[in-house]
Amino acid sequence: MRAWPLEKLGSVLDKSENWIEVQPDKEYSEVTVRLWGKGVNLRGTKIGSEIGSSRRLSVSEGQFIISRIDARHGACGLVPKNLDGAVVTNDFPVYTPKENKILPRYLELISKTHFFVDACKRASEGTTNRVRLKEPRFFDIEIPLPDIAVQKLVIDKVDFALDKLEEIKLLRSSLLDDAQAMLSSAFNKLIEGAVYKPMSEVAPIVRRQIEITVDGEYPELGARSFGKGIFHKPTLIGAELDWQKLYTVHSGDLVLSNIKAWEGAIAAAGDNDHGRVGSHRYITCVPVEGVTTANFLAFYLLTQEGIEQVQAASPGSADRNRTLAMKRLEKIKVPVPDYDKQLWFNQLQSYVEKI
């Protein structure tokens, strides 16, 4: 790539000036350009009378479009076939790649690179909230540009790799779906005929409040919604805390967010979570040894049957006001099959996590 000659964008792009008069009774598709090279998409459709301008720029398939405002955030790409004939405002300059100089797909690939986005940052100027891409500077950006034959070779290799990556993603998704189906099937068989007991008996709430010191450091954690597990937050500094209360989490705890448990913010703490802290919003339950485990309980509470109980124990008039009450949590009944069978199921869970 370093051996390829450099060409300024101004020498390979022609600016489109295909302005059209907006007809009041005609329907128009509008374009939006997503950040970080995520593509050019339909923003919506409007009747001409709803468009606050008498003129709009019409775009064609294969043209290169970029956002003046968000070019520094990678908002650029090629116009897809389904948006041929759509319209944009002057905030989205449109360019036609010169056929004998650069292939549209090659330009698209180049535009997704860090160096291209960084170049667009340097080509943008202005005060806060008014930073705009300056076209003369944009045209002066130099990109590595081999001849058309080499561009085709690059495109073929990159697209081949991307196709393989997509195949891998689909295969991985299929494996995970199969693994989850296996877990669900094994779980349902495991709890057949099991006795249900209240959480207060099998995993009582334990709150380990810590004394905050000015020079103390407290690595924090949280639980993601929809059963996505525990994540680590930045370390809290004691001197920066005032009214907050913090509670220590131990490996093997069942962790629930009292404001998001109703949408699956429930997880089992692992060894790498041991000793971290949670805010007063996080409830920790400690499974009784030899009776049940946090991983088993978390799996149950994230099933349809379990989450319905959690939701019933989280009253509130609106989603943001739904709070899991501790006393109601203690009354939630969970299945308690043979402990050794639970340990076997936990092992299955660990295999799926490794996948």
CSV table of N, CA and C in Angstrom, one decimal, residues 259-350:
chain,number,residue,atom,x,y,z
A,259,ILE,N,-33.6,-1.6,39.9
A,259,ILE,CA,-34.4,-0.8,39.0
A,259,ILE,C,-34.4,-1.4,37.6
A,260,LYS,N,-33.6,-2.4,37.3
A,260,LYS,CA,-33.6,-3.0,36.0
A,260,LYS,C,-33.8,-4.5,36.1
A,261,ALA,N,-34.0,-5.1,37.2
A,261,ALA,CA,-34.2,-6.5,37.3
A,261,ALA,C,-35.4,-7.0,36.5
A,262,TRP,N,-36.4,-6.2,36.4
A,262,TRP,CA,-37.6,-6.5,35.7
A,262,TRP,C,-37.3,-6.7,34.2
A,263,GLU,N,-36.2,-6.2,33.7
A,263,GLU,CA,-35.8,-6.4,32.3
A,263,GLU,C,-34.6,-7.2,32.2
A,264,GLY,N,-34.3,-8.0,33.2
A,264,GLY,CA,-33.2,-9.0,33.1
A,264,GLY,C,-31.8,-8.6,33.6
A,265,ALA,N,-31.7,-7.5,34.4
A,265,ALA,CA,-30.4,-7.2,34.9
A,265,ALA,C,-30.1,-8.0,36.2
A,266,ILE,N,-29.9,-9.3,35.9
A,266,ILE,CA,-29.7,-10.3,36.9
A,266,ILE,C,-28.5,-11.2,36.5
A,267,ALA,N,-27.5,-11.4,37.4
A,267,ALA,CA,-26.4,-12.2,37.0
A,267,ALA,C,-25.7,-12.8,38.2
A,268,ALA,N,-24.9,-13.8,38.0
A,268,ALA,CA,-24.1,-14.4,39.1
A,268,ALA,C,-22.7,-13.9,39.0
A,269,ALA,N,-22.2,-13.5,40.2
A,269,ALA,CA,-20.8,-12.9,40.3
A,269,ALA,C,-19.8,-14.0,40.2
A,270,GLY,N,-18.7,-13.8,39.4
A,270,GLY,CA,-17.7,-14.7,39.2
A,270,GLY,C,-16.4,-14.3,40.0
A,271,ASP,N,-15.4,-15.1,39.9
A,271,ASP,CA,-14.1,-14.9,40.6
A,271,ASP,C,-13.5,-13.5,40.3
A,272,ASN,N,-13.6,-13.1,39.0
A,272,ASN,CA,-13.1,-11.8,38.6
A,272,ASN,C,-13.9,-10.6,39.1
A,273,ASP,N,-15.1,-10.9,39.7
A,273,ASP,CA,-15.9,-9.8,40.2
A,273,ASP,C,-15.8,-9.7,41.7
A,274,HIS,N,-15.1,-10.7,42.3
A,274,HIS,CA,-15.0,-10.7,43.8
A,274,HIS,C,-14.3,-9.5,44.3
A,275,GLY,N,-14.9,-8.8,45.3
A,275,GLY,CA,-14.3,-7.7,46.0
A,275,GLY,C,-14.7,-6.3,45.4
A,276,ARG,N,-15.4,-6.4,44.2
A,276,ARG,CA,-15.8,-5.1,43.6
A,276,ARG,C,-17.1,-4.6,44.4
A,277,VAL,N,-17.5,-3.4,44.1
A,277,VAL,CA,-18.6,-2.8,44.8
A,277,VAL,C,-19.7,-2.5,43.9
A,278,GLY,N,-20.9,-2.5,44.5
A,278,GLY,CA,-22.1,-2.1,43.8
A,278,GLY,C,-22.8,-1.0,44.5
A,279,SER,N,-23.5,-0.1,43.8
A,279,SER,CA,-24.2,0.9,44.5
A,279,SER,C,-25.4,0.4,45.3
A,280,HIS,N,-26.1,1.3,46.0
A,280,HIS,CA,-27.3,0.8,46.7
A,280,HIS,C,-28.3,0.3,45.8
A,281,ARG,N,-28.2,0.5,44.5
A,281,ARG,CA,-29.2,0.0,43.5
A,281,ARG,C,-29.0,-1.5,43.3
A,282,TYR,N,-27.9,-2.1,43.8
A,282,TYR,CA,-27.7,-3.5,43.5
A,282,TYR,C,-27.9,-4.3,44.8
A,283,ILE,N,-28.7,-5.4,44.6
A,283,ILE,CA,-29.0,-6.3,45.7
A,283,ILE,C,-28.2,-7.6,45.5
A,284,THR,N,-27.6,-8.0,46.6
A,284,THR,CA,-26.9,-9.3,46.5
A,284,THR,C,-27.6,-10.4,47.4
A,285,CYS,N,-27.8,-11.5,46.8
A,285,CYS,CA,-28.3,-12.7,47.5
A,285,CYS,C,-27.3,-13.8,47.6
A,286,VAL,N,-27.1,-14.4,48.7
A,286,VAL,CA,-26.1,-15.4,48.9
A,286,VAL,C,-26.8,-16.8,49.0
A,287,PRO,N,-26.6,-17.6,48.0
A,287,PRO,CA,-27.2,-19.0,48.0
A,287,PRO,C,-26.7,-19.8,49.2
A,288,VAL,N,-27.6,-20.5,49.8
A,288,VAL,CA,-27.2,-21.4,50.9
A,288,VAL,C,-26.4,-22.6,50.4
A,289,GLU,N,-25.2,-22.8,50.9
A,289,GLU,CA,-24.3,-23.8,50.4
A,289,GLU,C,-25.0,-25.2,50.6
A,290,GLY,N,-24.9,-25.9,49.5
A,290,GLY,CA,-25.4,-27.3,49.5
A,290,GLY,C,-26.9,-27.3,49.1
A,291,VAL,N,-27.5,-26.1,48.9
A,291,VAL,CA,-28.9,-26.0,48.5
A,291,VAL,C,-29.1,-25.5,47.1
A,292,THR,N,-28.4,-24.4,46.7
A,292,THR,CA,-28.6,-23.9,45.4
A,292,THR,C,-27.4,-23.1,45.0
A,293,THR,N,-27.3,-22.6,43.8
A,293,THR,CA,-26.1,-21.8,43.3
A,293,THR,C,-26.6,-20.6,42.6
A,294,ALA,N,-25.8,-19.6,42.6
A,294,ALA,CA,-26.1,-18.3,41.9
A,294,ALA,C,-26.4,-18.5,40.4
A,295,ASN,N,-25.5,-19.3,39.8
A,295,ASN,CA,-25.7,-19.5,38.3
A,295,ASN,C,-27.0,-20.2,38.0
A,296,PHE,N,-27.4,-21.1,38.9
A,296,PHE,CA,-28.7,-21.8,38.7
A,296,PHE,C,-29.9,-20.9,38.9
A,297,LEU,N,-29.8,-20.1,39.9
A,297,LEU,CA,-30.9,-19.1,40.2
A,297,LEU,C,-31.0,-18.0,39.1
A,298,ALA,N,-29.8,-17.5,38.7
A,298,ALA,CA,-29.9,-16.5,37.6
A,298,ALA,C,-30.5,-17.1,36.4
A,299,PHE,N,-30.2,-18.3,36.0
A,299,PHE,CA,-30.8,-18.9,34.8
A,299,PHE,C,-32.3,-19.0,35.0
A,300,TYR,N,-32.8,-19.5,36.2
A,300,TYR,CA,-34.2,-19.6,36.4
A,300,TYR,C,-34.9,-18.2,36.3
A,301,LEU,N,-34.3,-17.2,37.0
A,301,LEU,CA,-35.0,-15.9,37.0
A,301,LEU,C,-35.0,-15.2,35.7
A,302,LEU,N,-34.2,-15.7,34.7
A,302,LEU,CA,-34.2,-15.1,33.4
A,302,LEU,C,-35.1,-15.9,32.4
A,303,THR,N,-35.7,-17.0,32.9
A,303,THR,CA,-36.6,-17.7,32.1
A,303,THR,C,-37.9,-16.9,32.1
A,304,GLN,N,-38.9,-17.3,31.2
A,304,GLN,CA,-40.1,-16.6,31.2
A,304,GLN,C,-40.9,-16.7,32.5
A,305,GLU,N,-40.8,-17.8,33.1
A,305,GLU,CA,-41.5,-18.0,34.4
A,305,GLU,C,-40.8,-17.2,35.5
A,306,GLY,N,-39.5,-17.2,35.5
A,306,GLY,CA,-38.8,-16.4,36.5
A,306,GLY,C,-38.9,-14.9,36.4
A,307,ILE,N,-38.8,-14.4,35.1
A,307,ILE,CA,-38.8,-13.0,34.9
A,307,ILE,C,-40.2,-12.4,35.2
A,308,GLU,N,-41.2,-13.2,35.0
A,308,GLU,CA,-42.6,-12.8,35.3
A,308,GLU,C,-42.7,-12.6,36.8
A,309,GLN,N,-42.1,-13.4,37.6
A,309,GLN,CA,-42.1,-13.2,39.1
A,309,GLN,C,-41.3,-12.0,39.5
A,310,VAL,N,-40.2,-11.8,38.9
A,310,VAL,CA,-39.4,-10.6,39.1
A,310,VAL,C,-40.2,-9.3,38.8
A,311,GLN,N,-40.8,-9.3,37.6
A,311,GLN,CA,-41.6,-8.2,37.2
A,311,GLN,C,-42.8,-7.9,38.2
A,312,ALA,N,-43.4,-9.0,38.7
A,312,ALA,CA,-44.5,-8.8,39.6
A,312,ALA,C,-44.0,-8.2,40.9
A,313,ALA,N,-42.7,-8.5,41.2
A,313,ALA,CA,-42.1,-8.0,42.5
A,313,ALA,C,-41.5,-6.6,42.3
A,314,SER,N,-41.7,-6.0,41.1
A,314,SER,CA,-41.1,-4.7,40.8
A,314,SER,C,-42.3,-3.8,40.4
A,315,PRO,N,-43.0,-3.3,41.4
A,315,PRO,CA,-44.1,-2.4,41.1
A,315,PRO,C,-43.7,-1.0,40.6
A,316,GLY,N,-44.5,-0.3,39.9
A,316,GLY,CA,-44.2,1.0,39.4
A,316,GLY,C,-45.1,1.4,38.3
A,317,SER,N,-45.4,2.7,38.2
A,317,SER,CA,-46.3,3.1,37.1
A,317,SER,C,-45.7,3.3,35.8
A,318,ALA,N,-44.4,3.4,35.8
A,318,ALA,CA,-43.6,3.5,34.5
A,318,ALA,C,-42.3,2.7,34.6
A,319,ASP,N,-41.7,2.4,33.4
A,319,ASP,CA,-40.5,1.6,33.4
A,319,ASP,C,-39.4,2.1,34.3
A,320,ARG,N,-39.2,3.4,34.3
A,320,ARG,CA,-38.1,4.0,35.0
A,320,ARG,C,-38.4,4.0,36.5
A,321,ASN,N,-39.7,3.8,36.9
A,321,ASN,CA,-40.1,3.8,38.3
A,321,ASN,C,-40.3,2.4,38.9
A,322,ARG,N,-40.1,1.4,38.0
A,322,ARG,CA,-40.2,0.0,38.5
A,322,ARG,C,-39.1,-0.4,39.3
A,323,THR,N,-39.3,-0.7,40.6
A,323,THR,CA,-38.2,-1.0,41.5
A,323,THR,C,-38.5,-2.3,42.2
A,324,LEU,N,-37.5,-3.2,42.2
A,324,LEU,CA,-37.6,-4.5,42.8
A,324,LEU,C,-37.6,-4.3,44.4
A,325,ALA,N,-38.6,-4.6,45.0
A,325,ALA,CA,-38.7,-4.4,46.5
A,325,ALA,C,-38.0,-5.7,47.2
A,326,MET,N,-37.2,-5.4,48.2
A,326,MET,CA,-36.5,-6.5,48.8
A,326,MET,C,-37.4,-7.5,49.4
A,327,LYS,N,-38.4,-7.1,50.1
A,327,LYS,CA,-39.4,-8.0,50.7
A,327,LYS,C,-40.1,-8.9,49.7
A,328,ARG,N,-40.4,-8.3,48.6
A,328,ARG,CA,-41.0,-9.0,47.5
A,328,ARG,C,-40.1,-10.0,46.9
A,329,LEU,N,-38.8,-9.6,46.7
A,329,LEU,CA,-37.8,-10.5,46.2
A,329,LEU,C,-37.6,-11.7,47.1
A,330,GLU,N,-37.7,-11.5,48.4
A,330,GLU,CA,-37.5,-12.6,49.3
A,330,GLU,C,-38.7,-13.7,49.2
A,331,LYS,N,-39.8,-13.2,48.7
A,331,LYS,CA,-41.0,-14.1,48.6
A,331,LYS,C,-41.0,-14.8,47.2
A,332,ILE,N,-40.2,-14.4,46.3
A,332,ILE,CA,-40.2,-15.1,45.0
A,332,ILE,C,-39.8,-16.6,45.2
A,333,LYS,N,-40.6,-17.5,44.6
A,333,LYS,CA,-40.3,-18.9,44.8
A,333,LYS,C,-39.6,-19.5,43.6
A,334,VAL,N,-38.5,-20.2,43.9
A,334,VAL,CA,-37.7,-20.8,42.9
A,334,VAL,C,-37.6,-22.3,43.0
A,335,PRO,N,-37.3,-23.0,41.9
A,335,PRO,CA,-37.2,-24.5,42.0
A,335,PRO,C,-35.9,-24.8,42.7
A,336,VAL,N,-35.9,-25.9,43.5
A,336,VAL,CA,-34.7,-26.3,44.1
A,336,VAL,C,-34.6,-27.8,43.9
A,337,PRO,N,-34.0,-28.2,42.8
A,337,PRO,CA,-33.8,-29.7,42.6
A,337,PRO,C,-32.6,-30.1,43.3
A,338,ASP,N,-32.2,-31.4,43.2
A,338,ASP,CA,-31.0,-31.9,43.8
A,338,ASP,C,-29.8,-31.1,43.6
A,339,TYR,N,-29.0,-30.8,44.6
A,339,TYR,CA,-27.9,-29.9,44.5
A,339,TYR,C,-26.8,-30.4,43.5
A,340,ASP,N,-26.5,-31.7,43.5
A,340,ASP,CA,-25.5,-32.2,42.6
A,340,ASP,C,-26.0,-32.0,41.1
A,341,LYS,N,-27.3,-32.1,40.9
A,341,LYS,CA,-27.8,-31.9,39.5
A,341,LYS,C,-27.6,-30.4,39.2
A,342,GLN,N,-27.8,-29.5,40.1
A,342,GLN,CA,-27.5,-28.1,39.8
A,342,GLN,C,-26.1,-27.9,39.4
A,343,LEU,N,-25.2,-28.5,40.2
A,343,LEU,CA,-23.7,-28.4,39.9
A,343,LEU,C,-23.4,-28.9,38.5
A,344,TRP,N,-24.1,-30.0,38.1
A,344,TRP,CA,-23.9,-30.5,36.7
A,344,TRP,C,-24.4,-29.5,35.7
A,345,PHE,N,-25.6,-28.9,36.0
A,345,PHE,CA,-26.1,-27.9,35.1
A,345,PHE,C,-25.2,-26.6,35.0
A,346,ASN,N,-24.6,-26.3,36.1
A,346,ASN,CA,-23.6,-25.2,36.1
A,346,ASN,C,-22.4,-25.5,35.2
A,347,GLN,N,-22.1,-26.7,35.2
A,347,GLN,CA,-21.0,-27.1,34.3
A,347,GLN,C,-21.4,-27.0,32.8
A,348,LEU,N,-22.6,-27.3,32.5
A,348,LEU,CA,-23.1,-27.1,31.1
A,348,LEU,C,-23.1,-25.6,30.8
A,349,GLN,N,-23.5,-24.8,31.7
A,349,GLN,CA,-23.4,-23.3,31.5
A,349,GLN,C,-22.0,-22.8,31.2
A,350,SER,N,-21.0,-23.4,31.9
A,350,SER,CA,-19.7,-22.9,31.7
A,350,SER,C,-19.2,-23.4,30.3
